[in-house]
CSV table of C-alpha atoms in Angstrom, one decimal:
chain,number,residue,atom,x,y,z
A,445,MET,CA,70.9,39.8,5.1
A,446,GLY,CA,68.2,40.1,7.7
A,447,ARG,CA,69.4,36.1,8.8
A,448,ARG,CA,72.6,37.3,8.9
A,449,THR,CA,72.4,40.7,11.0
A,450,THR,CA,70.3,38.2,13.1
A,451,THR,CA,72.9,35.7,13.7
A,452,LEU,CA,75.5,38.2,14.5
A,453,THR,CA,73.4,39.6,16.8
A,454,VAL,CA,72.9,36.4,18.7
A,455,LEU,CA,76.1,35.5,18.5
A,456,GLY,CA,76.9,39.3,20.1
A,457,ALA,CA,74.5,38.5,22.9
A,458,CYS,CA,75.8,34.9,23.6
A,459,PHE,CA,79.3,36.6,24.5
A,460,ALA,CA,78.8,39.2,25.7
A,461,LEU,CA,77.0,37.1,28.8
A,462,ALA,CA,79.8,34.4,29.0
A,463,SER,CA,82.0,37.4,29.6
A,464,THR,CA,80.1,38.2,32.2
A,465,LEU,CA,79.9,34.8,33.5
A,466,THR,CA,83.4,34.3,33.5
A,467,ALA,CA,84.3,37.6,34.7
A,468,GLY,CA,82.1,36.7,37.9
A,469,ALA,CA,83.6,33.4,38.7
A,470,PRO,CA,86.0,32.3,41.1
A,471,ALA,CA,89.4,31.9,39.8
A,472,ALA,CA,90.5,27.9,39.3
A,473,GLY,CA,91.6,26.7,43.0
A,474,ALA,CA,90.7,29.9,44.8
A,475,ALA,CA,89.4,29.0,48.4
A,476,GLN,CA,85.9,28.9,47.9
A,477,THR,CA,85.1,30.4,52.4
A,478,ALA,CA,87.1,32.7,54.1
A,479,PRO,CA,90.4,30.9,56.6
A,480,ARG,CA,88.8,30.3,59.8
A,481,ALA,CA,89.8,32.9,62.3
A,482,ALA,CA,91.8,31.8,66.0
A,483,ALA,CA,90.5,31.6,68.5
A,484,PRO,CA,90.9,34.6,71.3
A,485,LEU,CA,93.1,33.2,73.5
A,486,PRO,CA,92.0,34.1,77.3
A,487,PRO,CA,92.5,36.1,79.9
A,488,VAL,CA,95.6,35.9,82.2
A,489,THR,CA,96.1,38.1,84.8
A,490,PRO,CA,98.6,40.1,85.7
A,491,VAL,CA,98.3,41.1,82.3
A,492,PRO,CA,102.4,39.4,80.6
A,493,GLN,CA,104.7,41.5,78.6
A,494,SER,CA,103.6,39.8,75.4
A,495,MET,CA,101.5,36.9,74.7
A,496,SER,CA,100.3,35.9,71.0
A,497,ARG,CA,98.6,33.0,69.7
A,498,ALA,CA,101.4,30.4,68.7
A,499,GLY,CA,98.9,27.7,67.0
A,500,ASP,CA,95.8,25.1,67.9
A,501,ASP,CA,95.2,24.7,71.3
A,502,VAL,CA,96.0,21.1,72.9
A,503,PRO,CA,94.8,18.6,75.1
A,504,VAL,CA,95.5,17.5,78.3
A,505,THR,CA,95.4,13.8,78.0
A,506,GLY,CA,94.7,11.4,80.6
A,507,ARG,CA,98.5,10.8,80.7
A,508,VAL,CA,100.4,13.7,81.1
A,509,ILE,CA,104.8,13.6,80.8
A,510,VAL,CA,106.3,16.6,83.1
A,511,VAL,CA,110.6,16.5,82.3
A,512,VAL,CA,111.9,18.4,84.9
A,513,ASP,CA,116.0,18.1,86.6
A,514,ALA,CA,117.8,19.6,89.4
A,515,ASP,CA,117.0,22.9,88.7
A,516,THR,CA,113.2,22.9,88.4
A,517,ASP,CA,112.2,25.3,91.3
A,518,VAL,CA,110.7,22.7,93.7
A,519,PRO,CA,107.1,24.9,94.8
A,520,ALA,CA,106.8,24.9,90.3
A,521,ARG,CA,106.5,21.3,90.6
A,522,THR,CA,104.5,20.9,92.9
A,523,ARG,CA,102.0,23.2,91.5
A,524,LEU,CA,102.2,21.8,87.7
A,525,VAL,CA,101.1,18.4,88.9
A,526,ALA,CA,99.3,19.5,90.9
A,527,GLU,CA,97.1,22.0,88.7
A,528,LEU,CA,97.3,19.0,85.2
A,529,LYS,CA,96.0,16.9,88.0
A,530,ARG,CA,93.5,18.9,88.2
A,531,HIS,CA,92.2,19.6,84.7
A,532,GLY,CA,92.1,15.7,83.3
A,533,ALA,CA,94.6,14.4,83.8
A,534,ASP,CA,94.8,10.9,85.7
A,535,ARG,CA,98.3,10.2,85.7
A,536,VAL,CA,101.4,12.2,85.5
A,537,ASP,CA,105.1,11.1,85.2
A,538,VAL,CA,107.8,13.4,86.7
A,539,VAL,CA,110.8,12.6,84.3
A,540,THR,CA,114.1,13.9,83.4
A,541,PRO,CA,115.4,14.9,80.4
A,542,GLY,CA,117.4,11.9,79.3
A,543,ASN,CA,114.6,9.7,80.3
A,544,VAL,CA,111.3,10.9,77.7
A,545,PRO,CA,110.0,7.6,77.6
A,546,ARG,CA,108.5,6.8,73.7
A,547,ALA,CA,105.3,6.5,74.5
A,548,ALA,CA,105.4,10.2,75.1
A,549,ALA,CA,104.7,11.0,71.3
A,550,GLY,CA,101.0,11.1,71.7
A,551,LEU,CA,100.4,12.1,74.8
A,552,LEU,CA,101.1,15.9,76.4
A,553,THR,CA,104.8,16.9,77.3
A,554,VAL,CA,105.5,19.8,79.8
A,555,ARG,CA,109.0,20.6,80.1
A,556,LEU,CA,109.5,22.7,83.4
A,557,GLY,CA,112.9,24.3,84.8
A,558,PRO,CA,115.5,27.1,83.6
A,559,ALA,CA,115.3,28.5,80.2
A,560,ALA,CA,118.7,28.1,79.4
A,561,ARG,CA,118.5,24.1,79.5
A,562,SER,CA,119.0,22.3,76.4
A,563,ASP,CA,115.3,20.8,75.5
A,564,ILE,CA,113.7,24.1,76.9
A,565,ALA,CA,115.5,25.9,75.0
A,566,GLN,CA,114.7,24.0,72.0
A,567,GLY,CA,111.2,23.2,72.7
A,568,LEU,CA,111.1,28.4,73.4
A,569,GLY,CA,111.8,28.2,69.8
A,570,ASP,CA,111.7,31.7,68.8
A,571,THR,CA,110.1,32.7,71.9
A,572,ALA,CA,111.7,35.3,73.5
A,573,VAL,CA,113.0,35.0,76.7
A,574,PRO,CA,113.2,38.3,79.4
A,575,GLU,CA,116.4,38.8,80.8
A,576,HIS,CA,114.8,39.7,84.0
A,577,ALA,CA,114.9,38.8,87.0
A,578,GLU,CA,111.8,36.8,88.2
A,579,GLY,CA,111.0,36.3,84.4
A,580,TYR,CA,109.8,33.2,82.0
A,581,ALA,CA,109.5,31.9,78.7
A,582,LEU,CA,106.0,29.6,78.2
A,583,ARG,CA,105.2,28.1,74.2
A,584,VAL,CA,102.5,25.5,74.0
A,585,ALA,CA,102.8,24.1,70.1
A,586,ARG,CA,101.7,20.6,68.4
A,587,VAL,CA,104.9,19.0,68.2
A,588,GLY,CA,104.0,15.5,65.9
A,589,ARG,CA,101.7,13.0,66.7
A,590,GLY,CA,101.2,14.4,70.5
A,591,SER,CA,102.0,18.1,72.3
A,592,GLN,CA,104.1,19.6,74.6
A,593,ALA,CA,104.1,23.1,76.8
A,594,VAL,CA,107.7,24.6,77.5
A,595,LEU,CA,108.0,26.5,80.3
A,596,GLY,CA,111.3,28.1,80.6
A,597,GLY,CA,112.5,31.2,84.0
A,598,THR,CA,115.8,32.6,84.0
A,599,ASP,CA,115.2,32.4,87.7
A,600,GLY,CA,113.4,30.1,90.4
A,601,ALA,CA,110.5,32.9,91.1
A,602,GLY,CA,110.2,33.1,87.0
A,603,GLN,CA,109.1,29.1,86.7
A,604,PHE,CA,106.6,29.4,89.5
A,605,TYR,CA,105.1,32.5,87.2
A,606,ALA,CA,105.4,30.7,84.0
A,607,VAL,CA,103.4,27.5,86.2
A,608,GLN,CA,100.8,30.3,87.0
A,609,THR,CA,100.4,31.4,83.8
A,610,LEU,CA,99.9,27.9,82.1
A,611,ARG,CA,97.3,27.2,84.9
A,612,GLN,CA,95.4,30.2,83.3
A,613,LEU,CA,95.5,28.7,79.8
A,614,LEU,CA,93.4,25.7,80.2
A,615,VAL,CA,90.4,26.0,79.1
A,616,ARG,CA,87.1,23.4,78.8
A,617,SER,CA,86.2,21.6,75.8
A,618,GLY,CA,83.4,19.7,76.2
A,619,THR,CA,84.0,17.3,78.8
A,620,GLY,CA,87.8,17.2,78.8
A,621,TRP,CA,90.5,19.9,78.5
A,622,LYS,CA,93.0,21.8,76.9
A,623,VAL,CA,95.9,24.1,76.5
A,624,ALA,CA,95.6,27.5,74.7
A,625,GLY,CA,98.2,27.7,72.0
A,626,ALA,CA,100.1,30.4,72.8
A,627,GLN,CA,103.0,32.0,73.4
A,628,VAL,CA,103.7,33.9,76.2
A,629,GLY,CA,107.0,36.1,77.3
A,630,ASP,CA,106.6,38.3,80.7
A,631,HIS,CA,109.1,39.7,83.6
A,632,PRO,CA,107.7,42.1,86.4
A,633,SER,CA,108.0,45.5,85.8
A,634,MET,CA,109.1,46.5,89.7
A,635,PRO,CA,111.4,43.9,92.3
A,636,LEU,CA,108.8,45.1,94.6
A,637,ARG,CA,105.0,44.5,94.1
A,638,GLY,CA,102.5,44.2,97.0
A,639,THR,CA,98.6,45.4,97.7
A,640,ILE,CA,96.8,47.2,100.2
A,641,GLU,CA,92.9,46.5,100.8
A,642,GLY,CA,91.2,50.1,100.9
A,643,PHE,CA,87.6,50.8,102.6
A,644,TYR,CA,85.6,52.5,99.2
A,645,GLY,CA,82.8,50.1,99.9
A,646,GLN,CA,82.0,46.8,101.5
A,647,PRO,CA,85.3,45.4,103.0
A,648,TRP,CA,86.3,42.1,102.4
A,649,THR,CA,85.7,39.7,104.4
A,650,HIS,CA,87.8,37.0,106.3
A,651,ALA,CA,86.7,34.6,103.8
A,652,GLU,CA,88.3,36.9,100.3
A,653,ARG,CA,91.3,38.1,102.1
A,654,LEU,CA,92.3,34.1,102.9
A,655,ASP,CA,91.7,33.3,99.2
A,656,GLN,CA,93.7,36.4,98.1
A,657,MET,CA,96.7,35.0,99.9
A,658,PRO,CA,98.0,32.4,97.2
A,659,HIS,CA,98.0,35.0,94.5
A,660,ARG,CA,99.3,38.1,96.6
A,661,VAL,CA,102.0,35.5,98.2
A,662,GLY,CA,103.0,33.5,94.9
A,663,ARG,CA,105.6,31.2,95.7
A,664,GLY,CA,105.1,31.8,100.0
A,665,GLY,CA,107.1,35.2,100.0
A,666,PRO,CA,105.9,37.0,103.7
A,667,ALA,CA,102.8,39.4,104.0
A,668,VAL,CA,102.8,41.9,106.1
A,669,LEU,CA,100.2,44.0,108.1
A,670,ARG,CA,100.3,47.6,107.7
A,671,GLY,CA,97.0,49.8,110.0
A,672,GLY,CA,95.7,46.6,110.0
A,673,ARG,CA,95.1,46.1,106.8
A,674,GLN,CA,97.2,43.5,104.9
A,675,THR,CA,99.5,44.4,102.5
A,676,GLY,CA,102.6,42.5,100.8
A,677,GLU,CA,105.8,44.0,100.1
A,678,LEU,CA,106.7,40.4,97.9
A,679,PRO,CA,109.9,39.3,96.8
A,680,GLY,CA,107.3,37.6,94.6
A,681,ARG,CA,104.5,38.7,91.8
A,682,GLY,CA,102.8,36.2,92.5
A,683,GLN,CA,99.6,37.5,90.8
A,684,CYS,CA,99.4,41.1,92.6
A,685,PRO,CA,97.3,42.5,89.3
A,686,CYS,CA,99.6,46.0,89.9
A,687,HIS,CA,103.3,44.5,88.9
A,688,HIS,CA,102.9,46.9,85.5
């Protein structure tokens, strides 16, 4: 009887230990580590009406394909090519939608033009295009072996502002550059925007005033002087932070 009692006691202890280990073990196939959180998107000024991550960042390849047509805004196209060359592209080929080379499959392709253009509408996917003047939608994502950035504007000004936003989505990656994997929808909240320099401290230098002009004037709209201080009543938003 004593030996039987001892055997039952040992078996009971083993069963209890096995139950404890089983309860603490992860289920088969369960993830062993938490998923890697997506990197935050870089700040964009002015803050867009909507911006969220669409996927991983994509590299700026040494050769970039830019797809435009006759309705692509010329200042937007010029600025886009300049920014790509400034951020890692040694060669930028500008082509029309029907003449995209086969080699583009492994490269960064940037599509710029009216949001209603068929290839742009397809590339934007579910990224909503604002139904406002000077609005735009932008989406950066991987496509097959390559990647693409799609910039669609409701008008020429919208295309230009899309390029201004893409410029701010370019981020350093080691010795090269990447484009943040974002989707953006934006439009100005007011038809007229501008800036006033107020002297609430050390006045700006002349060089600092000139440095603001590309951001305030945007596509080359007029800037006026009032009271000896520069202000803008601009048909385009440029990069004025007060458009909301």
